[in-house]
Short mmCIF file of C-alpha atoms and ligand atoms in Angstrom, two decimals:
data_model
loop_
_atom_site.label_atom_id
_atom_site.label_comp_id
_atom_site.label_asym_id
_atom_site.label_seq_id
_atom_site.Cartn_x
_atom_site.Cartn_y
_atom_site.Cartn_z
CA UNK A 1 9.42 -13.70 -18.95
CA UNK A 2 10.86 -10.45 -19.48
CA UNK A 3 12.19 -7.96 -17.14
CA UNK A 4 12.41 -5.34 -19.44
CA UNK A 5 10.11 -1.99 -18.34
CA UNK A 6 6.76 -1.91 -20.16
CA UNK A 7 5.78 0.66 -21.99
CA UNK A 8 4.95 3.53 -20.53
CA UNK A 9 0.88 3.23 -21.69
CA UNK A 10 0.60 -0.26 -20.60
CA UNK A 11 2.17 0.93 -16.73
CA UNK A 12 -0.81 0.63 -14.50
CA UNK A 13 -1.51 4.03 -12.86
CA UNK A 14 -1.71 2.50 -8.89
CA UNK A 15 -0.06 -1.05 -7.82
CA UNK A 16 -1.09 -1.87 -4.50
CA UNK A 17 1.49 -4.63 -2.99
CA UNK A 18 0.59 -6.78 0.16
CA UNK A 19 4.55 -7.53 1.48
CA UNK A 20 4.06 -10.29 2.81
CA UNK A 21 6.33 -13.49 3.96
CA UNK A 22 8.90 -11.83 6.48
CA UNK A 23 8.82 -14.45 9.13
CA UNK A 24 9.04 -17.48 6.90
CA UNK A 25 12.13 -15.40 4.94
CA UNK A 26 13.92 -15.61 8.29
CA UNK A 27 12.74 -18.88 9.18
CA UNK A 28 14.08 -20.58 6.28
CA UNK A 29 17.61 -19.08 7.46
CA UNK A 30 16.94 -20.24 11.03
CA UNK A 31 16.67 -16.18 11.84
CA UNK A 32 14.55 -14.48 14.26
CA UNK A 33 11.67 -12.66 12.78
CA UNK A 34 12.97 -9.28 13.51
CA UNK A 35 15.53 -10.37 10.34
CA UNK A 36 12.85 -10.91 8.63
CA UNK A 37 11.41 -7.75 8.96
CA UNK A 38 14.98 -5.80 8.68
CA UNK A 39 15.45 -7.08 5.04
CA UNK A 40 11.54 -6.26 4.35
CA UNK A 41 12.71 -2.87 5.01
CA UNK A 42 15.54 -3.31 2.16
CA UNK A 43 12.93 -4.84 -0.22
CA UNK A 44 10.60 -1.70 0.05
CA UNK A 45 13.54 0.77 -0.48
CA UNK A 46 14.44 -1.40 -3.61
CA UNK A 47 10.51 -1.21 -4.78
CA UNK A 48 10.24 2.54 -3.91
CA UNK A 49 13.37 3.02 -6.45
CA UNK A 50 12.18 0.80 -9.09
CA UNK A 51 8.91 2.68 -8.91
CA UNK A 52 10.68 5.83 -9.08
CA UNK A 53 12.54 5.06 -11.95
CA UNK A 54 9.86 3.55 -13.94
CA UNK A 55 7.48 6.61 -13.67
CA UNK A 56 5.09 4.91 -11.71
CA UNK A 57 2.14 7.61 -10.49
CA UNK A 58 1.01 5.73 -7.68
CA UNK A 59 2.79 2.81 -5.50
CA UNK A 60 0.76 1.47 -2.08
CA UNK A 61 2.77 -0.59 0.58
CA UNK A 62 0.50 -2.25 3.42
CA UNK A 63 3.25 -1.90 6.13
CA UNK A 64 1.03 -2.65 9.32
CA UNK A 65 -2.43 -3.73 8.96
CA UNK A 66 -4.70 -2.58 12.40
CA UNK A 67 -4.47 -6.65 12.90
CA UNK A 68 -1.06 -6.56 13.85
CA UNK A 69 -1.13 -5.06 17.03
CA UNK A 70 -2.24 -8.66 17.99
CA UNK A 71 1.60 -9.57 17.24
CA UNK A 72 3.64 -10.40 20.49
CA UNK A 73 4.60 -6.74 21.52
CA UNK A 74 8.58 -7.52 21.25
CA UNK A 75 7.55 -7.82 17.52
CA UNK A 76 5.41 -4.42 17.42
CA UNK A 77 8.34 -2.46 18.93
CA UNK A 78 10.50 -3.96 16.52
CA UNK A 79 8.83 -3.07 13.63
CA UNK A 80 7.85 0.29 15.35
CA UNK A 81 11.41 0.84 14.98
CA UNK A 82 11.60 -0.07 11.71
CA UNK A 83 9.05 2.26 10.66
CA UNK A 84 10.74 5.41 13.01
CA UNK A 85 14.05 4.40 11.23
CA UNK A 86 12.23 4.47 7.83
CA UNK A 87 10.25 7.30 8.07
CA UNK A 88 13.37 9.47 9.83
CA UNK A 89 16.20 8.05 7.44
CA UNK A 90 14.71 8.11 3.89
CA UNK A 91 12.41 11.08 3.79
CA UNK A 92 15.44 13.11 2.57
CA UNK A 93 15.51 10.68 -0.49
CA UNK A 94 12.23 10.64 -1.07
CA UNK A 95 11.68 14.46 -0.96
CA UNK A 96 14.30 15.10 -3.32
CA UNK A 97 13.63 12.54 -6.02
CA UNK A 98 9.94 14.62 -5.67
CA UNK A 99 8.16 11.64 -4.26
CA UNK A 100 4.34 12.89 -2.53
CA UNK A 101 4.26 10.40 0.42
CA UNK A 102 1.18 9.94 2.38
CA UNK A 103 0.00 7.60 5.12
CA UNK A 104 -3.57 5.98 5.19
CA UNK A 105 -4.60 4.44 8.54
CA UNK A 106 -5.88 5.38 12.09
CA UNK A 107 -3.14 7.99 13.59
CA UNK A 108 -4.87 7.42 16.99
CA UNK A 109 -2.93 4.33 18.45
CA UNK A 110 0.73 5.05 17.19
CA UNK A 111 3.06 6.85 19.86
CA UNK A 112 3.11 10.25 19.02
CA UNK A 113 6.75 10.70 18.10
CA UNK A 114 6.11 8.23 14.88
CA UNK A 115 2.81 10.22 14.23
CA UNK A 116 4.79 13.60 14.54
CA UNK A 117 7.38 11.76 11.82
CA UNK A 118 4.50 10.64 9.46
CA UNK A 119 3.04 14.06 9.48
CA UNK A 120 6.41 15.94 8.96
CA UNK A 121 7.05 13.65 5.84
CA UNK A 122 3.56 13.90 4.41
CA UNK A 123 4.13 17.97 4.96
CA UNK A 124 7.90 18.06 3.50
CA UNK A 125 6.71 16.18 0.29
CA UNK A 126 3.30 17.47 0.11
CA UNK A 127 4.19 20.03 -3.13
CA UNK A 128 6.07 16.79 -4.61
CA UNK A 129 4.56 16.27 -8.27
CA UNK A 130 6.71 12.86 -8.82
CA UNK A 131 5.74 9.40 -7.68
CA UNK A 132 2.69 9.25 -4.59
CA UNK A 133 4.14 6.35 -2.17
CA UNK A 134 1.70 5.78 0.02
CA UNK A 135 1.93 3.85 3.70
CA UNK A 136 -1.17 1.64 4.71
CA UNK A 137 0.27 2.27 8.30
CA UNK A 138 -2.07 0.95 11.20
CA UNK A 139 -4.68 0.34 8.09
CA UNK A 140 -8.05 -1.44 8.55
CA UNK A 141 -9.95 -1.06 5.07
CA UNK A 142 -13.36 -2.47 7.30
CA UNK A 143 -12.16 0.71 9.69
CA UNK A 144 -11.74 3.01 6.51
CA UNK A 145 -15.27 2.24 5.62
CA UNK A 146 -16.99 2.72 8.54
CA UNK A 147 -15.31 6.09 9.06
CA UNK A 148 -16.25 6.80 5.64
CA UNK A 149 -20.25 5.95 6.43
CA UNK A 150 -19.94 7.59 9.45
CA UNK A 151 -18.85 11.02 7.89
CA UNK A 152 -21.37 10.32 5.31
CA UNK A 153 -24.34 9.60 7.99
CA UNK A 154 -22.92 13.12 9.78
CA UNK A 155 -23.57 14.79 6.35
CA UNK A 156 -26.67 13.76 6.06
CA UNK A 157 -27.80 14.62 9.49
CA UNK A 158 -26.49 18.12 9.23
CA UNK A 159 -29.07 18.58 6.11
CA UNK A 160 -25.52 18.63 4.10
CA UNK A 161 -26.17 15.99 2.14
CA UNK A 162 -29.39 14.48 0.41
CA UNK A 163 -29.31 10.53 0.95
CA UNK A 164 -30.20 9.72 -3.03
CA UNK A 165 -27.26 11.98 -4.07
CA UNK A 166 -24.95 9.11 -2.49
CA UNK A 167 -23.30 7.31 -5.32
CA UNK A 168 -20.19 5.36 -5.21
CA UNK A 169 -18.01 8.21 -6.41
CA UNK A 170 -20.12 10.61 -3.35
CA UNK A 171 -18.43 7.88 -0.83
CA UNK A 172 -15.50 7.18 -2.00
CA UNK A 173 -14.57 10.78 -1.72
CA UNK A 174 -14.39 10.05 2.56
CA UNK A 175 -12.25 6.93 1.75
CA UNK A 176 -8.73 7.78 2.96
CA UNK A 177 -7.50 6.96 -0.40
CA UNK A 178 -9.62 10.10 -2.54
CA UNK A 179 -6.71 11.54 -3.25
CA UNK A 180 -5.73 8.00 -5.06
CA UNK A 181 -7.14 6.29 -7.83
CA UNK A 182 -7.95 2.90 -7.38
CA UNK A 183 -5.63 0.16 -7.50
CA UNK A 184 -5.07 -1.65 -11.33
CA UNK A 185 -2.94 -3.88 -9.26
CA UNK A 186 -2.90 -5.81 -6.22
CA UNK A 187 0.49 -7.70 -5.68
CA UNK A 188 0.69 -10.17 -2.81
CA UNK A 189 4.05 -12.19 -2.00
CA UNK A 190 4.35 -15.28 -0.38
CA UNK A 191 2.12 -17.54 -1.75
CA UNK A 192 -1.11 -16.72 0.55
CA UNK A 193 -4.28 -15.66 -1.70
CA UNK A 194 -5.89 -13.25 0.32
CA UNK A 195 -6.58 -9.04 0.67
CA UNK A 196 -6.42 -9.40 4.43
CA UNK A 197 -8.76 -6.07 4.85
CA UNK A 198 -6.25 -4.00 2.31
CA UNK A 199 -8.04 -1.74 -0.01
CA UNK A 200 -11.72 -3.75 0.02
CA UNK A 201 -13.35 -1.10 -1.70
CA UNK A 202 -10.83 0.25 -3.91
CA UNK A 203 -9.88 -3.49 -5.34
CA UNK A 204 -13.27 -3.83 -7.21
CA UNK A 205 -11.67 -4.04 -10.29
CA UNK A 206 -7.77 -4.48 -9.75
CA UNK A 207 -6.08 -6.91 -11.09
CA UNK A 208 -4.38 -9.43 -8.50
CA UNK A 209 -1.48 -10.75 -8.52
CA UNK A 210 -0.68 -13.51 -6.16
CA UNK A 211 3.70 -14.47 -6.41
CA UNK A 212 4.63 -17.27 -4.44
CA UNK A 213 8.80 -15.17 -3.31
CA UNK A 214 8.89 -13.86 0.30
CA UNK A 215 8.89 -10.36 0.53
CA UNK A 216 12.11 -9.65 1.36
CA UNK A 217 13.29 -11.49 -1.78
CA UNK A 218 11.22 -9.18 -4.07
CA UNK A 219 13.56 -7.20 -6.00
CA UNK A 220 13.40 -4.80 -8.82
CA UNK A 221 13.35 -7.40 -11.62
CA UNK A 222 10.59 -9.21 -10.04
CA UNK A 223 8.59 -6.33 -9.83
CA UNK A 224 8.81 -5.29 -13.45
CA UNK A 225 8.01 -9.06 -14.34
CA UNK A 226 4.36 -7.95 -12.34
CA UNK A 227 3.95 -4.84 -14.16
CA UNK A 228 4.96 -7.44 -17.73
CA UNK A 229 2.23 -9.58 -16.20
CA UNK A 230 -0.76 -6.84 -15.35
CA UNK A 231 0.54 -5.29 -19.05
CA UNK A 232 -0.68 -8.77 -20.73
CA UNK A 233 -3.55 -8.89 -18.65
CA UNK A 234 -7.26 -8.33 -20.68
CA UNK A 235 -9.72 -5.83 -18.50
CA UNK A 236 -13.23 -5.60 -19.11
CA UNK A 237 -14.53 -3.51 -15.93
CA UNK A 238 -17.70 -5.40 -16.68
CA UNK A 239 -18.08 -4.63 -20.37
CA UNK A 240 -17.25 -7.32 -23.23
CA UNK A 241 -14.40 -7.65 -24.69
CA UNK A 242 -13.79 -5.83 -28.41
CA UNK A 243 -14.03 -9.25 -30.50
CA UNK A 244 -16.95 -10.33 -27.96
CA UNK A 245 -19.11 -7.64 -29.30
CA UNK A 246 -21.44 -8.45 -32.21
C1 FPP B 301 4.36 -9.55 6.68
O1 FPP B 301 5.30 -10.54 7.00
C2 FPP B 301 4.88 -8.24 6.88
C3 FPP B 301 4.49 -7.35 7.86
C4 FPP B 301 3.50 -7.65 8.87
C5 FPP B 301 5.05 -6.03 8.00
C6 FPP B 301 5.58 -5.42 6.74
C7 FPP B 301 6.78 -4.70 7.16
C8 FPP B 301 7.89 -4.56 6.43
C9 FPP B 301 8.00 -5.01 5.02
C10 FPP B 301 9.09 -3.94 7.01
C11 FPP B 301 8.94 -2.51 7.43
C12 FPP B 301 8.38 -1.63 6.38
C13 FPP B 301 8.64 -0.30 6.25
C14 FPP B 301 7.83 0.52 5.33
C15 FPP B 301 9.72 0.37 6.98
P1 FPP B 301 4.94 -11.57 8.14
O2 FPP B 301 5.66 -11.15 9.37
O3 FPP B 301 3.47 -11.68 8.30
O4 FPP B 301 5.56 -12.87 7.53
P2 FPP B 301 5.03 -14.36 7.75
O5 FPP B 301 3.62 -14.41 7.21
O6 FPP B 301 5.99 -15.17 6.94
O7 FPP B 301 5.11 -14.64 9.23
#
């Protein structure tokens, strides 16, 4: 396998990467979990780069799912602090290597000081042209679609919005990801083969990638051997293949 950047055409335009495999990382080295979490934290700052540097358009991190605030709460606040570190520390970086960074999720349940922080880096990068790194932060994609049919009903019960003009595209316009377009790629580490509630509606026709390395040994050459991998892959969005067709 290759690590050697694909071609700029054959880049997809969004990966989508499920960082998973923290807590087994620092169990293997007889760690607490928090460890495990503090070098997830170096493993998205390496990814971030290698995105940067590539000329990736669009790079997704699920960073808290709306599941984890199930987690023991000396866990939460550790990874809150992860996130206020994150979010305080390398906004700089990211707004001056032009990086647009936005944060899908509910904004209701984090303290207020980290929701202050995620809106002052969405507004210092917002004119950014580079590289959109977006946060699934406190994201729920069951949550993202009921909002999103909720705003729809509204619509329609305003007399905004005639209910045979919905179409997929007329939905996924309330989807906290319009901005976005839909993931090519869905990378998940650690072995486990599942979306967990990332991205449900957006993933109809990704490609995923399931890689069996913990997250926080994901590095840059690993990624680019997923981007070799989704460049090799054949997609058919439902159509036939060229040599399939008569
Ligand atoms: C899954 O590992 C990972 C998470 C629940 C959180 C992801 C967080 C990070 C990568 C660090 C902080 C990120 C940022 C953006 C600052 P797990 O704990 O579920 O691992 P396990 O399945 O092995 O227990």
């Amino acid at each position: 396998m290759t690590s050697a950047v694909p071609a700029q055409t054959s880049l997809p335009r969004h990966v989508a990467i499920i960082m998973d495999g923290n807590g087994r990382w620092a169990k293997k080295r007889h760690l607490p979990r928090a460890a495990g979490h503090v070098a997830g934290v170096a493993a998205v700052r390496n990814v971030v780069r290698a995105a940067i540097d590539i000329g990736l358009e669009n790079l997704t991190l699920y960073a808290f799912s709306s599941e984890n605030w199930k987690r023991p709460r000396t866990e939460v606040n550790h990874l809150m602090g992860l996130f206020r570190s994150y979010f305080c520390e390398d906004v700089n970086e990211l707004v001056e290597r032009n990086v647009r960074m936005r944060i899908i999720g509910s904004r209701d349940r984090v303290a207020i000081d980290i929701r202050t922080m995620i809106e002052d880096c969405e507004r210092r990068t917002a004119a950014n042209t580079g590289c959109n790194v977006t946060f699934a932060f406190d994201y729920g994609a069951q949550e993202e679609i009921a909002a999103a049919a909720r705003a729809v009903a509204e619509e329609v019960r305003r007399g905004e919005l005639d209910p045979a003009r919905i179409t997929p595209a007329v939905f996924a316009a309330r989807l906290l990801t319009s901005e976005l377009p839909d993931p090519d790629l869905i990378i998940r580490t650690s072995g486990e083969r599942r979306l967990s509630n990332f991205l449900l509606w957006q993933a109809a026709y990704a490609e995923l990638l399931f890689v069996d390395t913990l997250w926080p040994d994901f590095s840059r050459a690993q990624f680019i051997e997923a981007l070799n991998t989704f460049s090799h892959r054949e997609r058919r969005f439902g159509a036939l293949a060229p040599e399939a067709v008569a």
